[in-house]
Short mmCIF file of C-alpha atoms in Angstrom, two decimals:
data_model
loop_
_atom_site.label_atom_id
_atom_site.label_comp_id
_atom_site.label_asym_id
_atom_site.label_seq_id
_atom_site.Cartn_x
_atom_site.Cartn_y
_atom_site.Cartn_z
CA PRO A 1 9.39 -14.27 -25.21
CA PRO A 2 11.81 -14.61 -28.31
CA GLY A 3 15.51 -13.47 -27.77
CA GLY A 4 17.30 -10.24 -28.68
CA ASN A 5 17.38 -6.98 -27.42
CA THR A 6 14.88 -5.33 -24.88
CA ARG A 7 13.22 -3.47 -27.83
CA GLU A 8 12.54 -6.54 -29.89
CA ARG A 9 11.29 -8.35 -27.00
CA ASN A 10 8.66 -5.50 -26.30
CA ARG A 11 10.21 -4.55 -23.17
CA GLY A 12 12.21 -1.27 -21.60
CA ARG A 13 9.26 0.40 -19.84
CA ALA A 14 9.63 2.27 -16.80
CA ILE A 15 7.17 2.83 -14.03
CA MET A 16 7.19 5.87 -11.64
CA ALA A 17 4.59 5.45 -8.98
CA GLY A 18 3.72 8.39 -6.27
CA GLY A 19 5.77 10.38 -4.93
CA MET A 20 5.77 13.85 -3.41
CA ALA A 21 4.49 16.64 -5.48
CA TYR A 22 5.90 20.18 -4.68
CA PRO A 23 5.81 21.37 -1.89
CA THR A 24 4.30 18.44 0.40
CA ALA A 25 1.21 16.50 -0.86
CA ASN A 26 1.89 12.97 -1.73
CA THR A 27 0.51 12.04 -4.71
CA ASN A 28 -1.30 8.37 -6.08
CA ILE A 29 -0.45 9.04 -10.02
CA ILE A 30 1.56 6.54 -11.93
CA GLU A 31 3.58 7.36 -14.88
CA MET A 32 5.35 5.25 -17.65
CA LEU A 33 8.58 5.98 -19.91
CA GLU A 34 10.07 3.91 -22.97
CA ILE A 35 13.71 3.85 -21.92
CA GLN A 36 14.63 3.59 -24.92
CA SER A 37 13.25 6.54 -26.71
CA GLY A 38 12.71 9.02 -23.89
CA GLY A 39 10.71 12.22 -23.95
CA MET A 40 7.51 13.22 -21.87
CA THR A 41 6.07 10.38 -19.21
CA GLN A 42 2.59 9.44 -19.98
CA ASP A 43 -0.43 8.39 -17.63
CA PHE A 44 -0.57 4.67 -16.81
CA GLY A 45 -3.04 4.70 -13.81
CA ASP A 46 -3.39 5.49 -10.01
CA LEU A 47 -2.29 3.81 -6.70
CA ILE A 48 -4.63 2.47 -4.34
CA THR A 49 -2.65 4.76 -1.50
CA LYS A 50 -0.94 8.09 -2.32
CA THR A 51 2.67 7.37 -1.05
CA SER A 52 6.38 8.32 -1.63
CA THR A 53 9.71 6.77 -1.20
CA SER A 54 8.44 3.43 -1.37
CA GLY A 55 10.43 0.09 -1.76
CA PRO A 56 10.85 -0.46 -5.73
CA VAL A 57 11.16 -4.29 -6.65
CA SER A 58 10.10 -5.51 -10.48
CA SER A 59 10.09 -8.25 -12.58
CA SER A 60 10.04 -8.67 -16.31
CA THR A 61 6.07 -8.54 -15.75
CA ARG A 62 4.97 -7.08 -12.42
CA GLY A 63 6.02 -3.88 -10.63
CA VAL A 64 5.66 -3.80 -6.80
CA ILE A 65 5.72 -0.82 -4.57
CA VAL A 66 6.16 -1.84 -1.05
CA SER A 67 5.10 0.29 2.08
CA GLY A 68 6.13 4.34 1.60
CA LEU A 69 5.27 7.72 3.08
CA ALA A 70 1.40 8.10 3.32
CA PRO A 71 -0.60 11.29 3.68
CA SER A 72 -0.70 10.96 7.35
CA ALA A 73 1.40 8.30 8.07
CA ARG A 74 3.77 5.44 7.07
CA THR A 75 2.05 2.64 5.60
CA ASN A 76 2.60 -1.26 5.16
CA ALA A 77 0.32 -1.50 2.12
CA ILE A 78 2.33 -3.36 -0.80
CA GLU A 79 0.77 -2.72 -4.26
CA PHE A 80 1.55 -3.81 -7.95
CA VAL A 81 0.64 -3.36 -11.29
CA THR A 82 1.28 -5.09 -14.43
CA ILE A 83 4.13 -3.25 -16.37
CA ALA A 84 3.09 -4.02 -19.85
CA SER A 85 -0.42 -2.84 -19.40
CA THR A 86 -2.12 0.47 -18.13
CA GLY A 87 -4.15 0.49 -15.46
CA ASN A 88 -4.53 1.29 -11.47
CA ALA A 89 -2.48 -0.43 -8.91
CA THR A 90 -3.91 -3.79 -6.77
CA ASP A 91 -3.32 -4.87 -3.30
CA PHE A 92 -0.29 -7.33 -3.02
CA GLY A 93 -0.19 -7.93 0.69
CA ASP A 94 1.21 -6.27 4.02
CA TYR A 95 4.92 -5.27 4.55
CA VAL A 96 6.65 -6.38 7.91
CA SER A 97 5.70 -2.91 9.18
CA PRO A 98 4.67 0.78 8.25
CA LEU A 99 8.07 2.32 6.68
CA GLY A 100 9.20 5.08 4.26
CA TYR A 101 12.39 5.71 2.54
CA VAL A 102 12.67 2.09 1.68
CA GLY A 103 15.31 0.82 -0.55
CA GLY A 104 14.86 -2.40 -2.76
CA VAL A 105 16.37 -5.06 -5.34
CA SER A 106 14.78 -7.78 -7.31
CA ASN A 107 15.43 -10.51 -9.69
CA GLU A 108 12.84 -12.38 -11.60
CA THR A 109 11.33 -14.14 -9.32
CA ARG A 110 12.26 -12.47 -5.66
CA GLY A 111 12.21 -8.84 -4.29
CA VAL A 112 14.26 -7.68 -1.42
CA THR A 113 13.75 -4.44 0.45
CA CYS A 114 15.80 -2.92 2.95
CA GLY A 115 16.08 -0.47 5.70
CA GLY A 116 13.53 2.70 6.04
CA SER A 117 12.09 4.69 8.80
CA GLY A 118 9.03 4.72 10.88
CA PRO A 119 6.73 5.74 13.58
CA SER A 120 8.84 3.34 15.88
CA SER A 121 11.99 3.87 14.36
CA PRO A 122 12.45 7.48 13.33
CA THR A 123 16.15 6.91 13.07
CA GLY A 124 15.95 4.01 10.64
CA THR A 125 16.16 0.35 10.94
CA ASP A 126 18.29 -2.45 9.91
CA GLN A 127 15.65 -4.68 8.87
CA MET A 128 14.90 -6.43 5.51
CA ALA A 129 12.38 -8.31 3.86
CA TYR A 130 11.23 -10.30 0.39
CA ILE A 131 8.23 -11.31 -1.38
CA THR A 132 7.67 -13.62 -4.36
CA ILE A 133 6.65 -11.44 -6.76
CA ALA A 134 4.23 -13.16 -9.15
CA THR A 135 2.40 -14.43 -5.71
CA ALA A 136 0.61 -11.89 -3.80
CA GLY A 137 1.12 -12.04 0.20
CA ASP A 138 2.89 -10.53 3.02
CA ALA A 139 6.49 -9.66 2.93
CA THR A 140 8.70 -12.23 5.07
CA ASN A 141 11.76 -11.57 7.11
CA PHE A 142 15.15 -12.12 4.99
CA GLY A 143 17.89 -10.65 7.50
CA ASP A 144 19.58 -7.43 8.27
CA LEU A 145 21.82 -4.49 7.02
CA SER A 146 24.89 -3.53 9.13
CA GLY A 147 23.09 -0.32 10.29
CA ASN A 148 19.84 1.06 10.87
CA ALA A 149 19.51 2.77 7.26
CA GLN A 150 16.94 4.69 5.86
CA GLY A 151 17.30 6.17 1.73
CA ALA A 152 19.27 3.40 0.76
CA MET A 153 20.06 2.71 -3.05
CA GLY A 154 19.85 -0.60 -4.50
CA VAL A 155 21.46 -2.39 -7.57
CA GLN A 156 21.26 -5.92 -8.50
CA SER A 157 22.24 -8.97 -10.94
CA SER A 158 19.94 -11.79 -11.40
CA THR A 159 22.11 -13.18 -8.49
CA ARG A 160 23.34 -10.24 -6.30
CA GLY A 161 21.77 -7.59 -4.76
CA VAL A 162 23.74 -4.54 -3.56
CA PHE A 163 22.47 -1.52 -1.49
CA ASN A 164 24.58 1.89 -0.61
CA LEU A 165 23.09 2.33 3.13
CA GLY A 166 23.01 6.20 2.57
CA TYR A 167 22.13 7.38 5.84
CA ALA A 168 22.54 5.14 8.99
CA ASP A 169 22.45 5.32 12.57
CA SER A 170 21.85 9.24 12.36
CA SER A 171 24.78 9.93 10.02
CA PHE A 172 25.56 9.81 6.34
CA VAL A 173 27.88 7.01 5.64
CA ASN A 174 29.58 5.70 2.46
CA THR A 175 29.00 1.99 3.23
CA ILE A 176 28.01 -0.56 0.49
CA GLU A 177 26.75 -3.79 1.32
CA PHE A 178 25.56 -7.23 -0.58
CA ILE A 179 23.27 -9.86 -0.20
CA THR A 180 22.22 -13.27 -2.11
CA ILE A 181 19.02 -12.63 -3.47
CA ALA A 182 18.04 -16.26 -3.67
CA THR A 183 18.88 -17.10 -0.17
CA THR A 184 18.23 -15.23 3.15
CA GLY A 185 20.36 -13.94 5.69
CA ASP A 186 22.19 -10.56 6.70
CA THR A 187 24.24 -8.19 4.36
CA THR A 188 27.99 -9.05 3.80
CA ASP A 189 30.65 -5.80 3.20
CA PHE A 190 31.08 -5.11 -0.25
CA GLY A 191 33.03 -1.47 -0.07
CA ASP A 192 32.79 1.76 0.32
CA LEU A 193 31.24 4.98 -1.90
CA SER A 194 33.98 6.95 -3.24
CA ARG A 195 32.45 9.93 -3.46
CA THR A 196 30.77 12.20 -0.86
CA ASN A 197 28.73 10.41 1.73
CA SER A 198 25.10 10.98 0.47
CA ALA A 199 21.63 9.48 0.82
CA PHE A 200 18.25 9.53 -0.64
CA GLY A 201 19.38 9.40 -4.09
CA GLY A 202 18.84 7.35 -6.97
CA SER A 203 20.36 4.16 -8.88
CA CYS A 204 20.01 1.97 -11.73
CA CYS A 205 21.89 -0.72 -13.20
CA SER A 206 22.97 -3.31 -15.91
CA SER A 207 23.41 -7.10 -15.17
CA THR A 208 27.16 -6.19 -14.39
CA ARG A 209 27.38 -2.39 -13.37
CA GLY A 210 25.48 -0.44 -10.84
CA LEU A 211 25.34 3.47 -10.75
CA PHE A 212 24.40 5.19 -7.67
CA ALA A 213 23.63 8.84 -8.28
CA GLY A 214 22.82 12.07 -6.40
CA GLY A 215 21.20 12.64 -2.86
CA TYR A 216 22.06 14.87 -0.15
CA ASN A 217 24.09 15.12 2.71
CA ASN A 218 25.07 17.86 5.28
CA THR A 219 28.44 19.24 4.24
CA PRO A 220 29.06 22.31 3.70
CA ALA A 221 25.35 22.87 4.81
CA PRO A 222 22.12 21.11 5.75
CA ALA A 223 20.60 19.18 3.00
CA THR A 224 23.51 19.60 0.73
CA GLU A 225 22.58 18.48 -2.72
CA VAL A 226 25.10 15.84 -4.68
CA ASN A 227 25.21 15.63 -8.81
CA ASN A 228 27.87 13.10 -8.59
CA ILE A 229 27.13 9.52 -10.32
CA ASP A 230 29.59 6.50 -9.17
CA PHE A 231 29.83 3.13 -10.51
CA ILE A 232 30.34 -0.61 -8.96
CA THR A 233 30.88 -3.79 -10.64
CA ILE A 234 28.23 -5.76 -8.83
CA ALA A 235 29.98 -9.23 -9.15
CA SER A 236 33.09 -8.51 -7.52
CA THR A 237 33.73 -6.16 -4.26
CA GLY A 238 35.31 -2.77 -4.00
CA ASN A 239 34.88 0.56 -3.66
CA SER A 240 33.06 2.79 -6.16
CA THR A 241 34.36 4.74 -8.85
CA ASP A 242 33.68 7.97 -10.30
CA PHE A 243 31.37 7.92 -13.40
CA GLY A 244 30.02 11.41 -14.17
CA ASP A 245 27.55 14.02 -12.87
CA LEU A 246 23.73 14.37 -13.00
CA VAL A 247 22.40 17.06 -15.16
CA THR A 248 21.00 18.73 -12.36
CA ALA A 249 22.01 17.82 -8.59
CA GLY A 250 19.21 16.80 -6.11
CA PHE A 251 17.80 14.14 -4.19
CA TYR A 252 14.76 11.77 -4.24
CA ASN A 253 15.84 10.99 -7.96
CA TYR A 254 14.90 7.57 -8.00
CA GLY A 255 16.12 5.50 -10.89
CA THR A 256 15.65 2.32 -13.34
CA SER A 257 17.04 1.18 -16.48
CA ASN A 258 16.96 -1.26 -19.52
CA LYS A 259 20.23 -2.53 -18.80
CA THR A 260 21.68 -0.36 -21.25
CA ARG A 261 20.49 2.88 -20.48
CA GLY A 262 19.87 4.28 -16.79
CA ILE A 263 17.30 6.95 -16.15
CA PHE A 264 16.85 9.12 -12.95
CA GLN A 265 13.48 10.77 -12.29
CA GLY A 266 12.57 14.16 -11.25
CA ARG A 267 14.10 15.48 -7.99
CA LEU A 268 13.96 17.99 -5.00
CA THR A 269 16.60 20.78 -5.30
CA THR A 270 17.53 23.10 -2.40
CA ALA A 271 18.68 26.18 -4.31
CA PRO A 272 16.09 27.25 -4.40
CA THR A 273 13.85 24.67 -2.72
CA SER A 274 11.51 23.52 -5.27
CA GLY A 275 10.35 20.50 -7.35
CA ASP A 276 12.43 19.60 -10.64
CA PRO A 277 10.58 17.24 -13.53
CA ILE A 278 14.05 16.58 -15.43
CA ILE A 279 14.42 13.12 -16.10
CA ASP A 280 18.51 12.24 -16.62
CA SER A 281 19.69 9.81 -18.80
CA VAL A 282 23.23 7.71 -18.92
CA ILE A 283 24.34 4.36 -21.07
CA ILE A 284 25.65 2.09 -18.40
CA SER A 285 28.63 0.93 -19.98
CA SER A 286 30.32 3.85 -20.35
CA THR A 287 31.45 6.79 -18.14
CA GLY A 288 30.37 10.78 -18.33
CA ASN A 289 27.67 12.98 -17.81
CA ALA A 290 24.35 12.58 -17.83
CA VAL A 291 22.13 14.15 -20.47
CA ASP A 292 18.58 15.66 -20.55
CA PHE A 293 16.27 13.01 -21.49
CA GLY A 294 12.66 13.89 -20.96
CA GLN A 295 10.42 15.21 -18.25
CA MET A 296 7.83 14.11 -15.78
CA HIS A 297 4.38 15.49 -17.08
CA ARG A 298 0.68 15.24 -16.01
CA MET A 299 -1.32 13.52 -19.00
CA ASP A 300 -4.49 13.08 -17.35
CA SER A 301 -7.03 15.08 -19.42
CA GLY A 302 -7.48 17.40 -16.39
CA PRO A 303 -7.02 20.95 -15.81
CA ALA A 304 -3.37 20.52 -15.57
CA ASP A 305 -2.49 18.11 -18.39
CA GLY A 306 0.44 18.44 -20.16
CA GLN A 307 2.05 20.36 -17.57
CA ALA A 308 5.49 19.57 -15.65
CA ILE A 309 5.17 17.65 -12.40
CA ARG A 310 7.51 18.94 -9.95
CA ARG A 311 7.77 15.42 -7.89
CA ARG A 312 10.01 13.79 -6.19
CA GLY A 313 10.52 10.16 -4.25
CA ALA A 314 8.42 8.58 -6.99
CA THR A 315 9.07 4.51 -6.73
CA THR A 316 10.86 3.90 -10.33
CA MET A 317 11.05 0.55 -11.59
CA SER A 318 11.30 -1.23 -14.80
CA ASP A 319 10.69 -4.49 -17.04
CA SER A 320 14.14 -5.18 -18.14
CA HIS A 321 16.82 -3.63 -15.33
CA GLY A 322 20.04 -5.49 -14.47
CA GLY A 323 18.34 -8.23 -12.28
CA LEU A 324 16.47 -9.45 -15.30
CA SER A 325 17.17 -11.45 -18.65
#
């Protein structure tokens, strides 16, 4: 494609796949949002399997939804869509095991997913696995995290993937670790999250800076939602730094970006317990609080057409995030 910014290359689309509609039902809805302009999400198509908290990986052309919570159990299904078009997802292959609460990073070639919990690992797993995004097939073992994690948040450059582990070995942790995406092997220590330990939040990145936002912890009460946004410099190591706050505290607010603007989609809040359809936006190169950028809406010509979707845990990715050139 020609050079220039993402608008000139006709890129900058976010895909939000699946998720859990309040209070409990998983959905197969796939929505899209143009990150440059925001607004209300538009209908894209449907997943094969109704899933939530799947692992998100994407290239400039393809978005891949890895494993996740299905209506009656975890699933090991991997599905993909072509981001520039619209339509239903297609089968890609199988993951290494049925898992939910999976983290992911990717560059143009490879997607690496980590952690998660399943029927045989209710407190999490340390496994990482990878796929070649352009080629359908089953996932392959990559290496191990330092602990059994679930709800990890991932950010990436074209060479490095960084995970905030979130909830590991039955406790909330502030551990940040990294991998080199093109190789295989275990993670290396990166630093610590400087804010209150939290898990099950959202993340987005440019090619140089990664943001971790929201989530929850158990202080001062169970499932206390967090509104903090922290950032790291991906190419270096060290502890995170405060960036600002979300518009609304919450968790399961997956995120993505077009390298310049980051977004965090609808979330679960506990005051009262409800889904929130808001989409937050930040400019990644600056610091400051997020702003209201739009909402997740049904656009399916059905009886609920045009109504806000109170949904969380939708696997969110784009064709122009920080891991892509």
